[in-house]
Amino acid sequence: MIPYGRQQISSDDVAAVVAALQSDWLTQGPAIERFEQALAARCQARHAVAVCNATAALHLACLALDLGPVDSVWTSPNTFVASANCARYCGAKVDFVDIDPATWNLDVDKLEAKLVEAKRAGHLPRALVAVAFSGQSCDMARIAALAKVYGFAVIEDASHAVGATYQGRPVGCGDFADMTVFSFHPVKIITTGEGGAILTNRTDLAQRLQRLRSHGITRDPAQMQGNSHGPWYYQQRELGFNYRITDLQTALGYSQLQRLDDFLARRRALAARYDQLLAGLPLQLPTRQAGAESAWHLYVVRLQLDRIGQTHRNVFEALRAGGIGVNVHYIPVHLQPYYAALGFQPGDFPEAERYYAEAISLPMYAGLTDAQQDDVVVQLRAAVRP
């Protein structure tokens, strides 16, 4: 079975983890800060705060904005549930903005129209989680401009987009978002096993994120109330969580970061090759947004079912039966039973629902060989033949 995604671990990665195991620190040690500094430098951001996974990163980003039950957070329905759940963890309300039929990212025209109506009704969002689906940024400049007009914070969920660029700048640089979240799950661009990070240019947010990932505790006398009792002293300033990442994970992440350019080059070559090999088939291929260079976490095609004469499920199962580990990203979040119980229903976000009925994620990872990709294409051609 050719999987839709997988990690690529080198002997250098293994050596890095072994070195961490043999060091004095397994957690809360210097490997974490080294990884954070390298990641921030790569993304041209002031601060990076590494945590145990990207879901924790999204949760902490919402907590750092003091979101609560009186607040509303908007996001895309075409994403993993964590992009919405992070607001619910804080008690905030969630709403969605339908997707663009070409890029499959949040549709900024629909966002603007929804903001106009929300202002009229007095229900503007406190924050927007803008998802860089498949590794390609949303139109972040327009989103940032709308944020200034309507007064909401921007969290860029760039879980798919480590190494991507927008308007010639690295995703995560903070030009158009208050905070950017990355994921280092094994199927992502680089991996720490499990892991995530929040990047920001605001020192106040970075300090709070660092506290919140470790029980709300600080050892910095400058952040304490009153005087320190001595070198052993710490204070819990607020209710935080144990969302820490380990030295073992960040040692792996630092090693992987050294090969990020190689990973990106291979993914982009595979995407270009898919474009050529799939041309002329009854498929909608991914659209490149002007000014955005994708990291290509996913390569998604949409089946033109009226031309194929088969169902979405039939094509999917034929590919799986042929040894191609395709997947579907994503079931629209508002259709999940939890969100249906909050009042959402089919038809609320029709473009995301149309997309879901047609989308298939093809294998895409740096270790995918040309021969394996050829096999994917052969099987796909057979599956969509009318």
XYZ file of N, CA and C in Angstrom, residues 140-285:
438
model
N -4.094 36.181 2.792
C -3.894 36.721 4.129
C -3.843 38.246 4.157
N -3.400 38.879 3.093
C -3.357 40.348 3.086
C -4.767 40.917 3.178
N -5.689 40.354 2.421
C -7.078 40.825 2.499
C -7.683 40.513 3.858
N -7.362 39.348 4.394
C -7.881 38.982 5.715
C -7.365 39.956 6.766
N -6.068 40.290 6.705
C -5.500 41.230 7.671
C -6.134 42.605 7.548
N -6.422 43.022 6.322
C -7.073 44.317 6.127
C -8.480 44.313 6.732
N -9.207 43.221 6.551
C -10.543 43.108 7.142
C -10.453 43.054 8.669
N -9.420 42.424 9.192
C -9.247 42.347 10.645
C -9.100 43.737 11.252
N -8.384 44.610 10.563
C -8.222 45.975 11.062
C -9.544 46.731 11.052
N -10.313 46.538 10.006
C -11.590 47.256 9.883
C -12.596 46.756 10.910
N -12.646 45.436 11.107
C -13.706 44.843 11.931
C -13.229 44.413 13.322
N -11.939 44.584 13.605
C -11.461 44.423 14.963
C -11.362 43.005 15.481
N -10.992 42.061 14.641
C -10.805 40.692 15.120
C -9.334 40.284 14.993
N -8.920 39.353 15.842
C -7.564 38.805 15.783
C -7.499 37.701 14.725
N -6.298 37.472 14.194
C -6.095 36.448 13.166
C -5.124 35.390 13.685
N -5.608 34.166 13.759
C -4.761 32.997 14.019
C -4.652 32.241 12.695
N -3.458 32.123 12.159
C -3.277 31.353 10.924
C -2.979 29.910 11.298
N -3.901 29.018 10.947
C -3.678 27.594 11.154
C -2.902 27.086 9.941
N -1.585 27.133 10.081
C -0.685 26.718 9.006
C -0.119 25.337 9.294
N -0.945 24.484 9.889
C -0.505 23.120 10.210
C 0.035 22.399 8.993
N -0.493 22.733 7.808
C -0.069 22.089 6.557
C 1.082 22.830 5.876
N 1.512 23.969 6.416
C 2.246 24.927 5.582
C 3.638 25.291 6.075
N 4.299 24.423 6.823
C 5.689 24.698 7.194
C 6.520 24.815 5.916
N 7.185 25.943 5.741
C 8.021 26.146 4.562
C 7.328 26.828 3.405
N 6.022 27.017 3.494
C 5.300 27.729 2.442
C 5.629 29.223 2.504
N 5.336 29.924 1.413
C 5.536 31.370 1.387
C 4.264 32.055 0.908
N 4.160 33.336 1.278
C 3.044 34.172 0.838
C 3.600 35.567 0.590
N 3.352 36.070 -0.612
C 3.894 37.364 -1.042
C 5.410 37.439 -0.823
N 6.077 36.310 -1.099
C 7.527 36.266 -1.013
C 8.092 36.160 0.380
N 7.233 36.026 1.389
C 7.676 35.952 2.781
C 7.270 34.605 3.375
N 8.049 34.096 4.336
C 7.706 32.787 4.913
C 6.386 32.833 5.668
N 5.582 31.804 5.503
C 4.413 31.641 6.358
C 4.920 31.507 7.797
N 4.318 32.269 8.695
C 4.775 32.309 10.077
C 5.508 33.581 10.433
N 5.795 34.427 9.438
C 6.557 35.647 9.702
C 5.762 36.680 10.503
N 4.435 36.533 10.504
C 3.615 37.438 11.303
C 3.191 38.712 10.609
N 3.418 38.825 9.305
C 3.015 40.034 8.588
C 1.502 40.220 8.602
N 0.766 39.098 8.574
C -0.683 39.192 8.407
C -1.470 38.414 9.467
N -0.798 37.937 10.504
C -1.473 37.156 11.543
C -0.887 37.493 12.908
N -1.735 37.477 13.927
C -1.245 37.669 15.291
C -0.428 36.467 15.747
N -0.877 35.285 15.363
C -0.180 34.045 15.690
C -0.343 33.069 14.528
N 0.676 32.248 14.321
C 0.641 31.194 13.304
C 0.949 29.866 13.975
N 0.162 28.854 13.651
C 0.317 27.525 14.245
C 0.833 26.546 13.196
N 1.839 25.759 13.593
C 2.366 24.693 12.752
C 2.127 23.339 13.421
N 2.068 22.295 12.598
C 1.989 20.911 13.068
C 3.222 20.149 12.609
N 3.702 19.267 13.484
C 4.847 18.418 13.164
C 4.484 16.940 13.297
N 3.224 16.624 12.984
C 2.767 15.237 12.928
C 3.557 14.497 11.837
N 3.702 13.177 11.931
C 4.530 12.461 10.951
C 4.158 12.651 9.487
N 2.889 12.941 9.163
C 2.560 13.114 7.744
C 2.776 14.548 7.268
N 3.175 15.449 8.172
C 3.380 16.849 7.782
C 4.750 17.033 7.132
N 5.111 18.287 6.857
C 6.313 18.579 6.062
C 7.574 18.147 6.806
N 7.688 18.498 8.079
C 8.724 17.957 8.961
C 8.027 17.397 10.195
N 8.705 16.525 10.920
C 8.047 15.888 12.058
C 8.910 15.937 13.318
N 8.206 15.990 14.443
C 8.832 15.767 15.751
C 8.211 14.531 16.400
N 7.539 13.710 15.623
C 6.731 12.592 16.110
C 5.313 13.088 16.281
N 5.012 13.685 17.408
C 3.882 14.589 17.588
C 4.495 15.926 17.962
N 3.806 16.999 17.684
C 4.351 18.295 18.068
C 3.698 19.418 17.309
N 3.848 20.614 17.846
C 3.318 21.805 17.205
C 4.062 23.023 17.707
N 3.727 24.170 17.150
C 4.366 25.414 17.581
C 3.453 26.585 17.254
N 3.604 27.647 18.036
C 2.933 28.915 17.763
C 4.013 29.956 17.520
N 3.928 30.682 16.406
C 4.856 31.762 16.098
C 4.133 33.095 16.229
N 4.815 34.083 16.778
C 4.226 35.402 16.930
C 5.337 36.440 16.995
N 5.008 37.666 16.659
C 5.943 38.783 16.800
C 5.672 39.594 18.056
N 4.651 39.213 18.813
C 4.287 39.942 20.024
C 4.905 39.268 21.251
N 5.772 39.990 21.947
C 6.441 39.439 23.127
C 5.443 39.106 24.227
N 4.396 39.930 24.385
C 3.410 39.657 25.433
C 2.703 38.332 25.180
N 2.359 38.053 23.924
C 1.723 36.782 23.608
C 2.688 35.616 23.807
N 3.940 35.790 23.392
C 4.923 34.713 23.528
C 5.125 34.347 24.999
N 5.233 35.343 25.856
C 5.415 35.067 27.283
C 4.200 34.349 27.864
N 3.026 34.773 27.447
C 1.837 34.123 27.979
C 1.716 32.690 27.462
N 2.034 32.473 26.197
C 1.998 31.128 25.636
C 2.976 30.200 26.357
N 4.154 30.716 26.697
C 5.137 29.921 27.425
C 4.623 29.526 28.807
N 3.915 30.455 29.462
C 3.338 30.123 30.768
C 2.217 29.104 30.626
N 1.335 29.349 29.672
C 0.150 28.505 29.534
C 0.498 27.065 29.170
N 1.619 26.858 28.457
C 1.979 25.481 28.084
C 2.503 24.708 29.287
N 2.816 25.399 30.386
C 3.406 24.751 31.554
C 2.677 25.191 32.822
N 1.375 24.869 32.883
C 0.565 25.035 34.089
C 0.289 26.490 34.469
N 0.632 27.445 33.615
C 0.473 28.851 33.984
C 1.569 29.342 34.903
N 2.665 28.601 34.955
C 3.754 28.883 35.903
C 4.858 29.693 35.240
N 5.450 30.614 36.023
C 6.638 31.338 35.581
C 7.711 31.268 36.658
N 8.961 31.246 36.225
C 10.106 31.394 37.122
C 10.807 32.729 36.899
N 10.233 33.571 36.067
C 10.810 34.871 35.739
C 10.356 35.889 36.783
N 11.261 36.438 37.613
C 10.869 37.403 38.634
C 10.105 38.606 38.066
N 10.407 38.955 36.798
C 9.737 40.106 36.195
C 8.256 39.853 35.959
N 7.839 38.582 35.910
C 6.438 38.247 35.688
C 5.709 37.899 36.994
N 6.393 37.978 38.116
C 5.801 37.566 39.388
C 5.083 38.717 40.086
N 4.181 38.359 40.997
C 3.582 39.313 41.912
C 4.412 39.309 43.183
N 4.903 40.460 43.565
C 5.759 40.532 44.747
C 7.167 40.053 44.444
N 7.916 39.797 45.488
C 9.321 39.435 45.340
C 9.501 37.921 45.312
N 10.532 37.480 44.607
C 10.894 36.070 44.593
C 11.401 35.653 45.965
N 11.125 34.426 46.369
C 11.611 33.900 47.632
C 13.023 33.347 47.517
N 13.507 33.158 46.291
C 14.836 32.589 46.102
C 14.921 31.851 44.779
N 16.089 31.249 44.466
C 16.293 30.615 43.151
C 15.327 29.474 42.857
N 14.751 28.885 43.891
C 13.837 27.756 43.705
C 12.413 28.181 43.369
N 12.139 29.477 43.472
C 10.762 29.968 43.535
C 10.105 30.028 42.161
N 8.828 29.715 42.123
C 8.011 29.900 40.926
C 6.616 30.332 41.370
N 5.873 30.898 40.452
C 4.495 31.286 40.729
C 3.581 30.802 39.616
N 2.413 30.324 40.003
C 1.367 30.058 39.026
C 0.544 31.330 38.875
N 0.680 31.957 37.737
C -0.010 33.214 37.469
C -1.447 33.016 37.005
N -1.715 31.877 36.360
C -3.038 31.612 35.806
C -3.189 30.112 35.624
N -4.378 29.691 35.231
C -4.626 28.268 35.021
C -4.103 27.865 33.644
N -3.054 27.062 33.650
C -2.477 26.612 32.391
C -2.588 25.104 32.240
N -1.797 24.565 31.332
C -1.874 23.149 30.975
C -0.477 22.564 30.886
N -0.378 21.260 30.885
C 0.892 20.601 30.598
C 0.904 20.243 29.118
N 1.267 21.211 28.303
C 1.335 21.045 26.856
C 2.789 21.072 26.375
N 3.714 20.697 27.268
C 5.126 20.793 26.922
C 5.532 19.740 25.897
N 6.526 20.088 25.122
C 7.173 19.163 24.195
C 8.485 18.721 24.832
N 9.065 17.610 24.360
C 10.279 17.065 24.972
C 11.527 17.400 24.169
N 12.670 17.223 24.809
C 13.948 17.387 24.107
C 14.124 16.333 23.018
N 13.594 15.129 23.247
C 13.693 14.090 22.220
C 12.983 14.534 20.945
N 11.786 15.075 21.110
C 11.005 15.509 19.947
C 11.660 16.683 19.235
N 12.129 17.653 20.010
C 12.702 18.837 19.363
C 14.085 18.558 18.783
N 14.784 17.567 19.319
C 16.033 17.150 18.678
C 15.745 16.598 17.282
N 14.692 15.783 17.193
C 14.269 15.282 15.883
C 13.822 16.430 14.985
N 13.030 17.355 15.535
C 12.533 18.472 14.742
C 13.652 19.356 14.216
N 14.657 19.618 15.049
C 15.794 20.440 14.615
C 16.535 19.759 13.478
N 16.735 18.444 13.604
C 17.407 17.700 12.540
C 16.589 17.741 11.251
N 15.285 17.543 11.371
C 14.414 17.581 10.190
C 14.410 18.963 9.534
N 14.462 19.996 10.362
C 14.439 21.366 9.841
C 15.619 21.631 8.908
N 16.735 20.950 9.135
C 17.909 21.131 8.262
C 17.632 20.630 6.840
N 16.637 19.744 6.691
C 16.312 19.196 5.366
C 15.003 19.743 4.803
N 14.489 20.803 5.424
C 13.205 21.332 4.993
C 13.216 21.713 3.510
N 14.266 22.358 3.048
C 14.315 22.762 1.637
C 14.282 21.551 0.704
N 14.952 20.472 1.091
C 14.926 19.256 0.275
C 13.517 18.660 0.242
N 12.864 18.626 1.405
C 11.497 18.108 1.464
C 10.567 18.922 0.573
N 10.694 20.239 0.671
C 9.820 21.119 -0.115
C 10.069 20.952 -1.608
N 11.328 20.874 -1.992
C 11.658 20.738 -3.415
C 11.051 19.453 -3.985
N 11.125 18.369 -3.232
C 10.581 17.101 -3.718
C 9.063 17.154 -3.799
N 8.422 17.712 -2.787
C 6.962 17.820 -2.822
C 6.512 18.686 -4.003
N 7.198 19.766 -4.250
C 6.811 20.645 -5.358
C 7.060 19.974 -6.706
N 8.125 19.197 -6.805
C 8.371 18.445 -8.038
C 7.281 17.399 -8.252
N 6.863 16.725 -7.193
C 5.792 15.732 -7.301
C 4.478 16.388 -7.704
N 4.193 17.566 -7.141
C 2.957 18.274 -7.498
C 2.961 18.648 -8.978
N 4.091 19.168 -9.449
C 4.186 19.534 -10.866
C 4.045 18.296 -11.751
N 4.605 17.190 -11.314
C 4.521 15.949 -12.092
C 3.081 15.426 -12.117
N 2.379 15.489 -10.977
C 0.962 15.127 -10.961
C 0.188 15.991 -11.960
N 0.453 17.273 -11.961
C -0.252 18.174 -12.879
C -0.129 17.696 -14.325
N 1.083 17.295 -14.695
C 1.321 16.845 -16.070
C 0.663 15.498 -16.336
N 0.839 14.564 -15.412
C 0.358 13.203 -15.632
C -1.163 13.098 -15.596
N -1.832 13.997 -14.868
C -3.281 13.921 -14.703
C -4.040 14.838 -15.655
N -3.317 15.604 -16.445
C -3.977 16.525 -17.385
C -4.879 15.740 -18.334
N -6.079 16.248 -18.543
C -7.019 15.627 -19.468
C -7.952 14.615 -18.839
N -7.687 14.206 -17.600
C -8.604 13.293 -16.916
C -9.800 14.069 -16.350
N -10.903 13.394 -16.079
C -12.098 14.086 -15.568
C -11.934 14.464 -14.091
N -10.990 15.383 -13.868
C -10.624 15.810 -12.525
C -10.446 17.321 -12.496
N -10.747 17.923 -11.346
C -10.314 19.289 -11.085
C -9.036 19.208 -10.279
N -7.951 19.768 -10.823
C -6.659 19.727 -10.162
C -6.497 20.938 -9.249
